Coordinates of C-alpha atoms in Angstrom, one line a residue:
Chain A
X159 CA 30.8 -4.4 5.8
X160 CA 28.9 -7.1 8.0
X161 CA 26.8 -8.3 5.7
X162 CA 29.9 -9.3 2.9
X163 CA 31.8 -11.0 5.9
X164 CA 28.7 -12.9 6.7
X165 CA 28.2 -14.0 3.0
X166 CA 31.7 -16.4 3.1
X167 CA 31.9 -15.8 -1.0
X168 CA 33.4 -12.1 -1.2
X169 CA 36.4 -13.4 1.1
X170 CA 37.5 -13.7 -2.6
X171 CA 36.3 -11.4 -4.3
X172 CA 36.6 -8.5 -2.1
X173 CA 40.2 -9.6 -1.8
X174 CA 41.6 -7.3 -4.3
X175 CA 39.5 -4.6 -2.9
X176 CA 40.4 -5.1 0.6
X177 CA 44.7 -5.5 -0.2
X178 CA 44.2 -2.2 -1.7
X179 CA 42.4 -0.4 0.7
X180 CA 44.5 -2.3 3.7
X181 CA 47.6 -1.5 2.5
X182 CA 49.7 -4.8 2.4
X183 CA 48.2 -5.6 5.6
X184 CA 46.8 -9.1 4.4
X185 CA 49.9 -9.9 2.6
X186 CA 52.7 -9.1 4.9
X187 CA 50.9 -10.3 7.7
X188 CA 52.1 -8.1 11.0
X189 CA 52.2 -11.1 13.2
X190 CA 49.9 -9.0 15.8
X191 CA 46.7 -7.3 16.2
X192 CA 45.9 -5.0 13.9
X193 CA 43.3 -2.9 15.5
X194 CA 41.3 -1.9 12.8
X195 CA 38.1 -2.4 12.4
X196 CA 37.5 -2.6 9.1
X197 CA 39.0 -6.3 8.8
X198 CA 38.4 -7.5 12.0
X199 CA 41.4 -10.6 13.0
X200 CA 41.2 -12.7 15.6
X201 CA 43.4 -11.3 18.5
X202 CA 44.5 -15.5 19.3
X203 CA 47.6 -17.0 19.1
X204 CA 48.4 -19.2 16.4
X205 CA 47.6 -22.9 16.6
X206 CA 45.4 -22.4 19.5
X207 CA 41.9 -23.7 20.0
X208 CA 40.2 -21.6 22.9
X209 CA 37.1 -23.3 22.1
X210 CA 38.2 -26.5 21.9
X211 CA 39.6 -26.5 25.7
X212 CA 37.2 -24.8 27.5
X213 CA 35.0 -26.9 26.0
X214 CA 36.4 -30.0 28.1
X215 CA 36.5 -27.8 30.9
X216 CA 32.9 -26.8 31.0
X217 CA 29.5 -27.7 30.0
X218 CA 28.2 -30.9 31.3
X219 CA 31.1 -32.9 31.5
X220 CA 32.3 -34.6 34.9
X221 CA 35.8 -33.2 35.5
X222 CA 37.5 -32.7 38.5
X223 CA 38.6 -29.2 37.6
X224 CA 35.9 -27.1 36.3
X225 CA 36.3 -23.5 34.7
X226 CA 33.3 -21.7 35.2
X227 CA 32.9 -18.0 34.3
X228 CA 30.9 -16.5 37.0
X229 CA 29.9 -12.3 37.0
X230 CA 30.7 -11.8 40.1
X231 CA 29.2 -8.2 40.8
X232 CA 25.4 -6.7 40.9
X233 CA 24.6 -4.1 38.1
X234 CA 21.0 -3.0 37.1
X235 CA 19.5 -0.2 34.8
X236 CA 15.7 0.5 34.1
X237 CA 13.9 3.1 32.3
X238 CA 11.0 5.0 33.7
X239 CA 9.3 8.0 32.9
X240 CA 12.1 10.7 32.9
X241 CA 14.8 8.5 31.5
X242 CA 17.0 5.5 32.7
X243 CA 18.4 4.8 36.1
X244 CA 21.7 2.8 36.2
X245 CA 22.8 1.4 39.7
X246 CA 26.2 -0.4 39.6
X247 CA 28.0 -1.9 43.2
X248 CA 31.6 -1.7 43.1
X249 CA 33.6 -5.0 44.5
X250 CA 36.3 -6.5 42.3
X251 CA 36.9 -10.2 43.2
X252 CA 39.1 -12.9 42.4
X253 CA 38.3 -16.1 43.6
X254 CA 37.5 -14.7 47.0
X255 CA 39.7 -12.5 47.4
X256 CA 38.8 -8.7 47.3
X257 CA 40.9 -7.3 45.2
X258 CA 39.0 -3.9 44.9
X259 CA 36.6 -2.3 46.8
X260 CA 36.1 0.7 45.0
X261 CA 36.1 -0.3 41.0
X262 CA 34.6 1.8 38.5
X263 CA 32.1 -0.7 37.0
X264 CA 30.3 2.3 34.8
X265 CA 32.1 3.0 31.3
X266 CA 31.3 6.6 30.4
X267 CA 31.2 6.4 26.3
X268 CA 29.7 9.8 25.9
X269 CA 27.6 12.6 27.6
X270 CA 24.9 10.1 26.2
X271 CA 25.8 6.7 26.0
X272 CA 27.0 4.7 29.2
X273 CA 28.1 1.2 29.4
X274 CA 28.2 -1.3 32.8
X275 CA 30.7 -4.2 33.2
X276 CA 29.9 -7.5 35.1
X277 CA 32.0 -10.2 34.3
X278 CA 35.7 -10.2 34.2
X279 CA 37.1 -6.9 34.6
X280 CA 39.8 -7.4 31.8
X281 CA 37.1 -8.4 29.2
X282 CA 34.3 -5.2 30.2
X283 CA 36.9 -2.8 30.1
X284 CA 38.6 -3.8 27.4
X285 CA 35.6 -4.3 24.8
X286 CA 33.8 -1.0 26.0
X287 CA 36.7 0.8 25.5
X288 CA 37.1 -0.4 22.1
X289 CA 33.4 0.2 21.7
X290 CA 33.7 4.0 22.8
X291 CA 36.5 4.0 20.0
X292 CA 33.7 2.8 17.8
X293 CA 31.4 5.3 18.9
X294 CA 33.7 8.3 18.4
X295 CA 35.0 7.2 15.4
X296 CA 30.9 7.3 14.2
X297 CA 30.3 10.4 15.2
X298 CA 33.4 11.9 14.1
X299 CA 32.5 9.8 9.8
X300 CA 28.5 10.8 10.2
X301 CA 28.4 13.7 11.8
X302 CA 25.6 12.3 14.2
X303 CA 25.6 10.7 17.8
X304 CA 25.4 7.2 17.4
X305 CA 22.1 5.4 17.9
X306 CA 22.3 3.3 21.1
X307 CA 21.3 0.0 19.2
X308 CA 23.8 0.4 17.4
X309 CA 26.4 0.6 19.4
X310 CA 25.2 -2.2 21.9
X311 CA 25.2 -3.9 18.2
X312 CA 28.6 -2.7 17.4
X313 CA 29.5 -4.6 21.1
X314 CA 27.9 -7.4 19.9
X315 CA 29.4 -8.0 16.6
X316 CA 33.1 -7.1 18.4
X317 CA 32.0 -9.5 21.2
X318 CA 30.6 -12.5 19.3
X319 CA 33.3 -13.5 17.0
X320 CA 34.9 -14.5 20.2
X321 CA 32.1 -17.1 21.5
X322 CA 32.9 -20.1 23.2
X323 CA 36.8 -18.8 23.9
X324 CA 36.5 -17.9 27.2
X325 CA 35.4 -14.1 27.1
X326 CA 33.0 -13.2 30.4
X327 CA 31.4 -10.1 29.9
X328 CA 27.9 -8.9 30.5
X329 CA 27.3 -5.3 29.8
X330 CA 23.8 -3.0 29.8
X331 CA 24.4 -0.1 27.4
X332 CA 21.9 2.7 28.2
X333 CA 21.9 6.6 26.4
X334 CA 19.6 8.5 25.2
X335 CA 19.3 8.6 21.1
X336 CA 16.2 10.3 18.5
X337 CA 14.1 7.4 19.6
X338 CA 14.4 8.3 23.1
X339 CA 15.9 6.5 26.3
X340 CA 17.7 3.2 25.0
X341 CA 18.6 0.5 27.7
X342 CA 20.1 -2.8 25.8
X343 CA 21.9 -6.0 27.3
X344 CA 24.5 -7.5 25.6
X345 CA 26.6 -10.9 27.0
X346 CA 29.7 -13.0 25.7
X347 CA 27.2 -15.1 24.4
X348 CA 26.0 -12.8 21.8
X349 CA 22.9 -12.0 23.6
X350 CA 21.4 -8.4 22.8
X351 CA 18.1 -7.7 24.4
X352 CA 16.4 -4.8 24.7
X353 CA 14.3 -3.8 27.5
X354 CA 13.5 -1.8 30.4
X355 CA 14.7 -3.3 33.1
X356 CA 17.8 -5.9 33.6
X357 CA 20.2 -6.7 36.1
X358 CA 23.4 -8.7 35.9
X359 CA 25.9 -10.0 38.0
X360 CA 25.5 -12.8 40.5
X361 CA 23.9 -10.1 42.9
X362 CA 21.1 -10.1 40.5
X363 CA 18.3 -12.0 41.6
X364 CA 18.3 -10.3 44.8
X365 CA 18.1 -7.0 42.4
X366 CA 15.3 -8.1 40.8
X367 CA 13.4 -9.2 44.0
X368 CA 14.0 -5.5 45.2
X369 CA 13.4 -4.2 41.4
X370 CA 10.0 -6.3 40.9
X371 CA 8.6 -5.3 43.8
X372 CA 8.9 -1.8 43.7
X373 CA 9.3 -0.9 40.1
X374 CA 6.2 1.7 38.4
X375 CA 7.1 3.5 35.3
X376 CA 5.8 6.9 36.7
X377 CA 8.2 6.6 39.3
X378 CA 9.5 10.4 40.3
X379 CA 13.4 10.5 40.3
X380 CA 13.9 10.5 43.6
X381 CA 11.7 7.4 43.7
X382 CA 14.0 5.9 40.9
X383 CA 17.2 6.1 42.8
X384 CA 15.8 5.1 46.0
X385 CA 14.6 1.5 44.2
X386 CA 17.8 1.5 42.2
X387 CA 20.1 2.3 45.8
X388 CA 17.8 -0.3 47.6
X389 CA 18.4 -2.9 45.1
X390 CA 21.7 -2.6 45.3
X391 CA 22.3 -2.2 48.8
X392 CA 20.3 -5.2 49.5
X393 CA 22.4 -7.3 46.8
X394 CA 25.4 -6.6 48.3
X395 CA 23.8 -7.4 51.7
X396 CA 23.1 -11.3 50.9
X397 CA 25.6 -11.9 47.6
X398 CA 29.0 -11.6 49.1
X399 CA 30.6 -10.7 45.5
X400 CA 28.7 -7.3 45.4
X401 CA 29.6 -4.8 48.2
X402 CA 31.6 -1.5 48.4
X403 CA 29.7 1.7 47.0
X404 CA 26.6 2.2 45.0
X405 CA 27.5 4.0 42.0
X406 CA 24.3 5.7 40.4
X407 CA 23.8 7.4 37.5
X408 CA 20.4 9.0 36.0
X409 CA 20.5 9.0 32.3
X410 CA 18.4 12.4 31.1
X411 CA 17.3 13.8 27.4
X412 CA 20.3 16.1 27.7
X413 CA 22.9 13.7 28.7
X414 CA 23.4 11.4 31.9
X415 CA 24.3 12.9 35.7
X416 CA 25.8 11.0 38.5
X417 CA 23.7 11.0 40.9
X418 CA 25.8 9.7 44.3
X419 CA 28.3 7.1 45.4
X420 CA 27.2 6.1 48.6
X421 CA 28.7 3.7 50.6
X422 CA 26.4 0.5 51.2
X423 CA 26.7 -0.4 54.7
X424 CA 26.0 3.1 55.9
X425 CA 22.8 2.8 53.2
X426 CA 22.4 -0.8 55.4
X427 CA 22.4 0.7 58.4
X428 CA 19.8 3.3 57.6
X429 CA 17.7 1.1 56.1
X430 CA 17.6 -0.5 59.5
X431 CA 16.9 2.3 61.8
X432 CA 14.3 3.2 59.6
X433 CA 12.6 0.5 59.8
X434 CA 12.7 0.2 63.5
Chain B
X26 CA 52.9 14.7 -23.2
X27 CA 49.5 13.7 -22.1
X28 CA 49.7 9.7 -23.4
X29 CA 52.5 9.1 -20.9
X30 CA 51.0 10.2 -18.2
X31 CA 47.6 7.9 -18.8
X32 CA 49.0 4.2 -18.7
X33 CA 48.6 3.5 -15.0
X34 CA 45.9 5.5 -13.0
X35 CA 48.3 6.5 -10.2
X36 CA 50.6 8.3 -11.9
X37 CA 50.3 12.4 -11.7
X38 CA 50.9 14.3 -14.6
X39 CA 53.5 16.9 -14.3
X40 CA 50.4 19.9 -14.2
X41 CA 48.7 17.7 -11.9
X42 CA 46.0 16.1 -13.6
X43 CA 44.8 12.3 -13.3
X44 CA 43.9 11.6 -16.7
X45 CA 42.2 8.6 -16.8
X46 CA 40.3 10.4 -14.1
X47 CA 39.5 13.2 -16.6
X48 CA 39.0 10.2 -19.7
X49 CA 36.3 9.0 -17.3
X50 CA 34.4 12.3 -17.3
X51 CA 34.3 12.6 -20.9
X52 CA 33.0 8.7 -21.1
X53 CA 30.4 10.3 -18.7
X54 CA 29.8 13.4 -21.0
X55 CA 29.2 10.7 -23.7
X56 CA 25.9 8.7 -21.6
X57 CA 22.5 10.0 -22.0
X58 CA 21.4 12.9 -20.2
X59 CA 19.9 12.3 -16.2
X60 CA 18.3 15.4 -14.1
X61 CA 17.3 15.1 -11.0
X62 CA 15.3 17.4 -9.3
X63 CA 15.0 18.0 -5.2
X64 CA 11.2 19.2 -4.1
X65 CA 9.7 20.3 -0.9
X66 CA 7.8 16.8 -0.6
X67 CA 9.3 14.9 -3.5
X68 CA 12.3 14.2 -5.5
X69 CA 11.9 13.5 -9.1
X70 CA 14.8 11.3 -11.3
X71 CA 14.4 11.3 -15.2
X72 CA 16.6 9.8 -17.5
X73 CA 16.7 10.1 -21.3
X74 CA 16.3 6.5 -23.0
X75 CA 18.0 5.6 -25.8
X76 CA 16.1 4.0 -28.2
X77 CA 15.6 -0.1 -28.1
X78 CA 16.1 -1.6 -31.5
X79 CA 13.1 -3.5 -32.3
X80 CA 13.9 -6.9 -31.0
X81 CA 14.9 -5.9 -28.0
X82 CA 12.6 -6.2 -25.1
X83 CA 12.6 -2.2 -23.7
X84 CA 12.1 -3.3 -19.7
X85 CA 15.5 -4.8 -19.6
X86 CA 17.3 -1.3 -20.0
X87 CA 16.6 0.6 -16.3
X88 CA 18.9 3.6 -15.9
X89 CA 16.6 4.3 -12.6
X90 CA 17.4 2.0 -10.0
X91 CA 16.0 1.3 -6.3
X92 CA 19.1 1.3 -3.9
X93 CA 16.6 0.8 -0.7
X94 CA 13.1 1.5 0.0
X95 CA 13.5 5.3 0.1
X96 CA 16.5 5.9 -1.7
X97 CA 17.1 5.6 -5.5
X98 CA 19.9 7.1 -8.2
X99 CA 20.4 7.6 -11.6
X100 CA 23.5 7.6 -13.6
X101 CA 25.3 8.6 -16.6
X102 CA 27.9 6.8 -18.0
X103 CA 28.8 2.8 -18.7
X104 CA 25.8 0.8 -18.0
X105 CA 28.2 -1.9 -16.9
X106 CA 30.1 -0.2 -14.4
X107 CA 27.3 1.2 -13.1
X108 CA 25.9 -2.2 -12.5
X109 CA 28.9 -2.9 -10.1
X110 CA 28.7 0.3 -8.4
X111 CA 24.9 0.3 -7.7
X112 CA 24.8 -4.0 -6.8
X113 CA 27.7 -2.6 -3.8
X114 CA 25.4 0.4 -2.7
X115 CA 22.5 -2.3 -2.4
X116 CA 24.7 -4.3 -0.3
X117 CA 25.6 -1.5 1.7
X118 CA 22.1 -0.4 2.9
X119 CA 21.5 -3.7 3.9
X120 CA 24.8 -4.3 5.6
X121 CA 24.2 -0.5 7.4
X122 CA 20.6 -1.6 8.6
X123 CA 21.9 -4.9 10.1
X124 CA 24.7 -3.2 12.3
X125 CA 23.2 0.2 13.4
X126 CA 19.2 -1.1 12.6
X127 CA 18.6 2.2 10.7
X128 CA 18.5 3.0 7.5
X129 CA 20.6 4.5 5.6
X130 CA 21.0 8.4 5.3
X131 CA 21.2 9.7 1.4
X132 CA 24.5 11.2 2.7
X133 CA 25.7 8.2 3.8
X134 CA 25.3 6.0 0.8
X135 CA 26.4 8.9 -1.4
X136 CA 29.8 8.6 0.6
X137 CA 30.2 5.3 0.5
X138 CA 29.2 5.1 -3.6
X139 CA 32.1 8.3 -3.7
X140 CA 34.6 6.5 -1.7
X141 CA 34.1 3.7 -3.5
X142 CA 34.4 5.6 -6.8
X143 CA 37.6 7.3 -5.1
X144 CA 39.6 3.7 -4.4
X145 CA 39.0 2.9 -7.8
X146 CA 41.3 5.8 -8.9
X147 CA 44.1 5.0 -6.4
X148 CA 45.0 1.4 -7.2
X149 CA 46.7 0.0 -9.9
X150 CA 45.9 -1.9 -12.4
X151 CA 42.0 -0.5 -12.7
X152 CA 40.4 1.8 -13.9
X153 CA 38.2 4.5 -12.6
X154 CA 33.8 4.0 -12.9
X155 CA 33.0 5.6 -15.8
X156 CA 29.7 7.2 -14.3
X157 CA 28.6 9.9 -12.7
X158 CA 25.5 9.0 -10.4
X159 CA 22.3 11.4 -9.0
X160 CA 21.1 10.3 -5.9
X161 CA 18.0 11.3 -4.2
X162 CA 16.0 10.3 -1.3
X163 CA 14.3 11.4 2.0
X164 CA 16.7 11.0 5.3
X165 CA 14.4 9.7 8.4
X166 CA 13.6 13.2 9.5
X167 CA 11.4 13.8 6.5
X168 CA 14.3 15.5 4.5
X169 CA 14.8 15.3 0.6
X170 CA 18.1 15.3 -0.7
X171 CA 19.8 15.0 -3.9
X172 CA 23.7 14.2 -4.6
X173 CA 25.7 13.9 -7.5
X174 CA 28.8 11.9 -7.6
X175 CA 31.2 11.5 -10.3
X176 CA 34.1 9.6 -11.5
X177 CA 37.1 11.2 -9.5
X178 CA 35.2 10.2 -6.1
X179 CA 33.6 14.1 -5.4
X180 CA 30.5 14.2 -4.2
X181 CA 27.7 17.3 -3.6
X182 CA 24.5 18.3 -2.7
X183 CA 22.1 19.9 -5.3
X184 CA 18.9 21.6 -5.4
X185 CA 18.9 20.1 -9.3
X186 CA 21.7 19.0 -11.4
X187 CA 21.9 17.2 -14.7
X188 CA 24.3 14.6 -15.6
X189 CA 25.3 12.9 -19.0
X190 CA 25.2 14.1 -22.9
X191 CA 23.8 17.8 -22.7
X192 CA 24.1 18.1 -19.0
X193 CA 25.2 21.9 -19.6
X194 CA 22.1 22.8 -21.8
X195 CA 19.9 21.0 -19.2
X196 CA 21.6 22.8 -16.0
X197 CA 21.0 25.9 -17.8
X198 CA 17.3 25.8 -17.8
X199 CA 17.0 24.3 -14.6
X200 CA 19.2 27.4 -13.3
X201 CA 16.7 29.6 -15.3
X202 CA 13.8 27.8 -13.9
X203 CA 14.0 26.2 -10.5
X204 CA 12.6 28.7 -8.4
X205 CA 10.3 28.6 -5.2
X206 CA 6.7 28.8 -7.0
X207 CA 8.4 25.7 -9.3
X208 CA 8.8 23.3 -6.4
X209 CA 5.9 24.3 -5.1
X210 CA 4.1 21.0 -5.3
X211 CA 4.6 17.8 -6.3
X212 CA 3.0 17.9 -9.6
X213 CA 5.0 21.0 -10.9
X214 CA 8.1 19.7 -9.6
X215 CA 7.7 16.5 -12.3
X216 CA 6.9 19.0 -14.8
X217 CA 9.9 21.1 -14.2
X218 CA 12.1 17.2 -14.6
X219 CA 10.5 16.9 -17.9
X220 CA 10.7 20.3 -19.2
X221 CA 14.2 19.8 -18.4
X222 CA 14.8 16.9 -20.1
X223 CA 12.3 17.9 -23.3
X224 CA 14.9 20.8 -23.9
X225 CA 17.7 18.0 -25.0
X226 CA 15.4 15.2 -25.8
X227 CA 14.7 14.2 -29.2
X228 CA 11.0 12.6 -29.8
X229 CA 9.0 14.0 -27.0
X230 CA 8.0 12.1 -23.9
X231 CA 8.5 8.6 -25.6
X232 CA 12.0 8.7 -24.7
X233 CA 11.8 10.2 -21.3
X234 CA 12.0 7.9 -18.1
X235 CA 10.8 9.0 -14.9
X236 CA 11.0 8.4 -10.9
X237 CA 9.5 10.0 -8.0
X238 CA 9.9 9.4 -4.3
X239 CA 7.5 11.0 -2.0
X240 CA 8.1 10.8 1.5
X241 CA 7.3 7.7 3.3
X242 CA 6.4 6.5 0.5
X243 CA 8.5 4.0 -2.0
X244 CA 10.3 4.4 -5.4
X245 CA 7.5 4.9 -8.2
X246 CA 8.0 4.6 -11.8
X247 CA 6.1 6.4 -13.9
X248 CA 4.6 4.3 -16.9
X249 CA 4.4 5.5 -20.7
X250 CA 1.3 6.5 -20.4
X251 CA 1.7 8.8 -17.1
X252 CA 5.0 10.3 -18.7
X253 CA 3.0 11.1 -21.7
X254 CA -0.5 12.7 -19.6
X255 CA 2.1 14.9 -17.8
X256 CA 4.2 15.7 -21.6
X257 CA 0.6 17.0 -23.2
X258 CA -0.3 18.6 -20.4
X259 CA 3.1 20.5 -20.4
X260 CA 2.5 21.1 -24.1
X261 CA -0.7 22.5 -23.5
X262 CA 0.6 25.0 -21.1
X263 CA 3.0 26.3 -23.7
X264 CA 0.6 26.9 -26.0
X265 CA -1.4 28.6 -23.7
X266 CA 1.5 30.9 -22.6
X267 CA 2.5 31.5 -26.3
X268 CA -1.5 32.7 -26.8
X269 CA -1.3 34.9 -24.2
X270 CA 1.6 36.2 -25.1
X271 CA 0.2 36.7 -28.9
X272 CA -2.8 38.3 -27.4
X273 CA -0.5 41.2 -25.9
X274 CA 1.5 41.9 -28.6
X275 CA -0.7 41.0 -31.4

């Protein structure tokens, strides 16, 4: 498991071990993907050094051309006294260019486990697909829900093997476990925090002004969406990569509800004529 | 007929049997004798210990061993494989808390030390583990458990099972004797272990090795002296029972 990986020696002496259990997987050598996993590969072509070219197009060096992974979207979760409320907009951009105005930035793993994507699209849906895989494949060996550490740690591991070769992915996984409500952040950098309040996205800091401000852990629920909606609505209002609908879900003992979809100019609006 | 059907482990016999498999159990039947014994608040391993020669220094032979804080087995078999299986269950519990950050159920680890067992006897060119191993612990909700595993890969729950050299003898007490009002505290429980093992045991309670596990609480071994409070004690009670006994009839 992780921990023989980790410990570089067994690559050997699990070998005999592994061929046998994989078959002649190691041997043969498919020449694609093989998408267990029990011995995770690399999904990169051969001869290829992702890390080595981003490299010289990022960090601090003066370039011209510049590849910068952005998350262009606004997301937040926080837990309060009845449970967790996650808030998601739902613009899909490229460049600036809108390609979507109504994505589904809200991964629903299980009744109670739910996972938001900011970052590229391709990345967020890809991983926490492979990460509900994960989940059900737990569930289906132990006989018991997975815990939601572990499965933002199961993201993580997937996630961090990739590091410095271009994925873009910041996720909040949120469920309800035994130890109660879980909220947990997990990045392409191999970040995992727990918490009880994030937001990502390049919306965020507006979030968080909004968030901050109005946040109490004995919020009632129907003071919980309105902070989460708010937030939201004003991040779309000032970051011009965040827009379309709000997309809210409440995350309960017995499983998460959606809660609306509301459109966020009409909640702009409102907000307006309600405060004049 | 049956020494062509033994050279390489993954060859069925015509009736159907694996017999290294089955050579395995009787290498098993050949170890001395483990119970183990699943309480209401405790779980009690003991072992029968063969005795040292007189050189040898006696704390180097541990047939109980700690496989995490609150989970610990027994076996019965080759002390060598069992070294191999029980240094990749230790790995396990560590590897389990570092990816899902909790620790690992009895269940759990019981599977993984079966399937492990169960590879062994479905590649060639090995061998099967020649042991058959008692697990106990407590699971995080406060729950005791014991499993036995044995060489083919099976693995079950028991309320008290015995494993090794007179395993039948010993199952046949405990099957007389583990009832309700036996478990009904920690202290009878340990007496029930030794009982147990006294039944097969030559020598009394110096060759008698025993664990508990309370819950929350770690792996504790009892030491020669504790083994042999709880032995007169046990002694004392028979003697009683055969008086009162005497006194009826006599």
């Amino acid at each position: 498991m992780a921990l023989l990986e980790v410990c570089g020696a067994p690559r050997a002496w699990a070998a005999p071990a592994a061929a046998a259990a994989a078959g002649s997987a190691r041997g043969s050598d498919p020449g694609h993907y093989g998408f267990s996993a029990r011995a995770p590969e690399l999904a990169v072509p051969r001869g290829m050094q992702p890390t080595e070219f981003l490299q010289s197009f990022g960090g601090d060096q003066e370039r011209n051309v510049q590849i910068e992974m952005a998350h262009g979207t606004t997301t937040l979760a926080f837990k309060f006294q009845h449970g967790v409320i996650v808030a998601v907009d739902s613009r899909a951009t490229a460049g600036t260019y809108i390609a979507s105005t109504r994505t589904n930035k809200v991964i629903e793993i299980n009744p109670y486990l739910l996972g938001t994507m900011s970052g590229s699209a391709a990345d967020c849906q890809y991983w926490e697909r492979l990460l509900a895989k994960e989940c059900r494949l737990y569930y289906l060996r132990n006989g018991e829900r997975i815990s939601v550490s572990a499965a933002s740690k199961l993201l993580t591991n997937m996630v961090s093997q990739y590091r410095g070769m271009g994925l873009s992915m910041g996720s909040m996984i949120c469920g309800w476990d035994k130890k109660g409500p879980g909220l947990y952040y997990v990045n392409e950098n191999g970040i995992r925090l727990s918490g009880d309040m994030f937001s990502t996205g390049s919306g965020n800091s507006y979030a968080y002004g909004v968030l901050d401000s109005g946040y109490r852990p004995d919020l009632s629920p129907e003071e919980a969406y309105d902070l989460g909606r708010r937030a939201i609505v004003q991040a779309t209002h000032r970051d011009s990569y965040s827009g379309g609908v709000v997309n809210m879900y409440h995350m309960k003992e017995d499983g998460w509800v959606k809660v609306e979809s509301k459109d966020v100019s009409d909640m702009l609006y409102q907000y307006r004529e309600a405060s004049q | 007929m049956a020494s062509r059907y033994d050279r390489a482990i993954t060859v069925f016999s015509p009736d159907g049997h694996l017999f290294q498999v089955e050579y395995a159990q009787e290498a098993v039947k050949k170890g001395s004798t483990a119970v183990g014994i699943r309480g209401t608040n405790i779980v009690v391993l003991g072992v029968e210990k063969k005795s040292v020669a007189k050189l040898q220094d006696e704390r180097t032979v541990r047939k109980i061993c700690a496989l995490d804080d609150h989970v610990c087995m027994a076996f019965a078999g080759l002390t060598a494989d069992a070294r191999v299986v029980i240094n990749r269950a230790r790995v396990e519990c560590q590897s389990h808390k570092l990816t899902v950050e909790d620790s690992v159920t009895v269940e759990y680890i019981t599977r993984f030390i079966a399937t492990l067992k169960q590879k062994y006897t479905q590649s060639n060119g090995r061998r099967p583990f020649g042991i058959s191993a008692l697990i106990v612990g407590f699971d995080d909700g406060g729950i005791p458990r014991l499993y036995q595993t044995d060489p083919s890969g099976t693995y079950h729950a028991w309320k008290a099972n015995a494993i090794g050299r007179s395993a039948k003898t010993v199952r046949e007490f405990l099957e007389k004797n583990y009832t309700e009002d036996a478990i009904s505290n920690d202290d009878d429980t340990i007496k029930l272990a030794i009982r147990a093992l006294l039944e097969v045991v030559q020598s009394g309670g110096k060759n008698i090795e025993l664990a508990i596990i309370r819950r929350n609480q770690p792996l504790k071994m009892f030491s020669a002296k504790e083994i042999e409070l709880q032995v007169s004690e046990i002694e004392k009670e028979k003697e009683e029972a055969e008086k009162k006994k005497s006194k009826k009839t006599g």
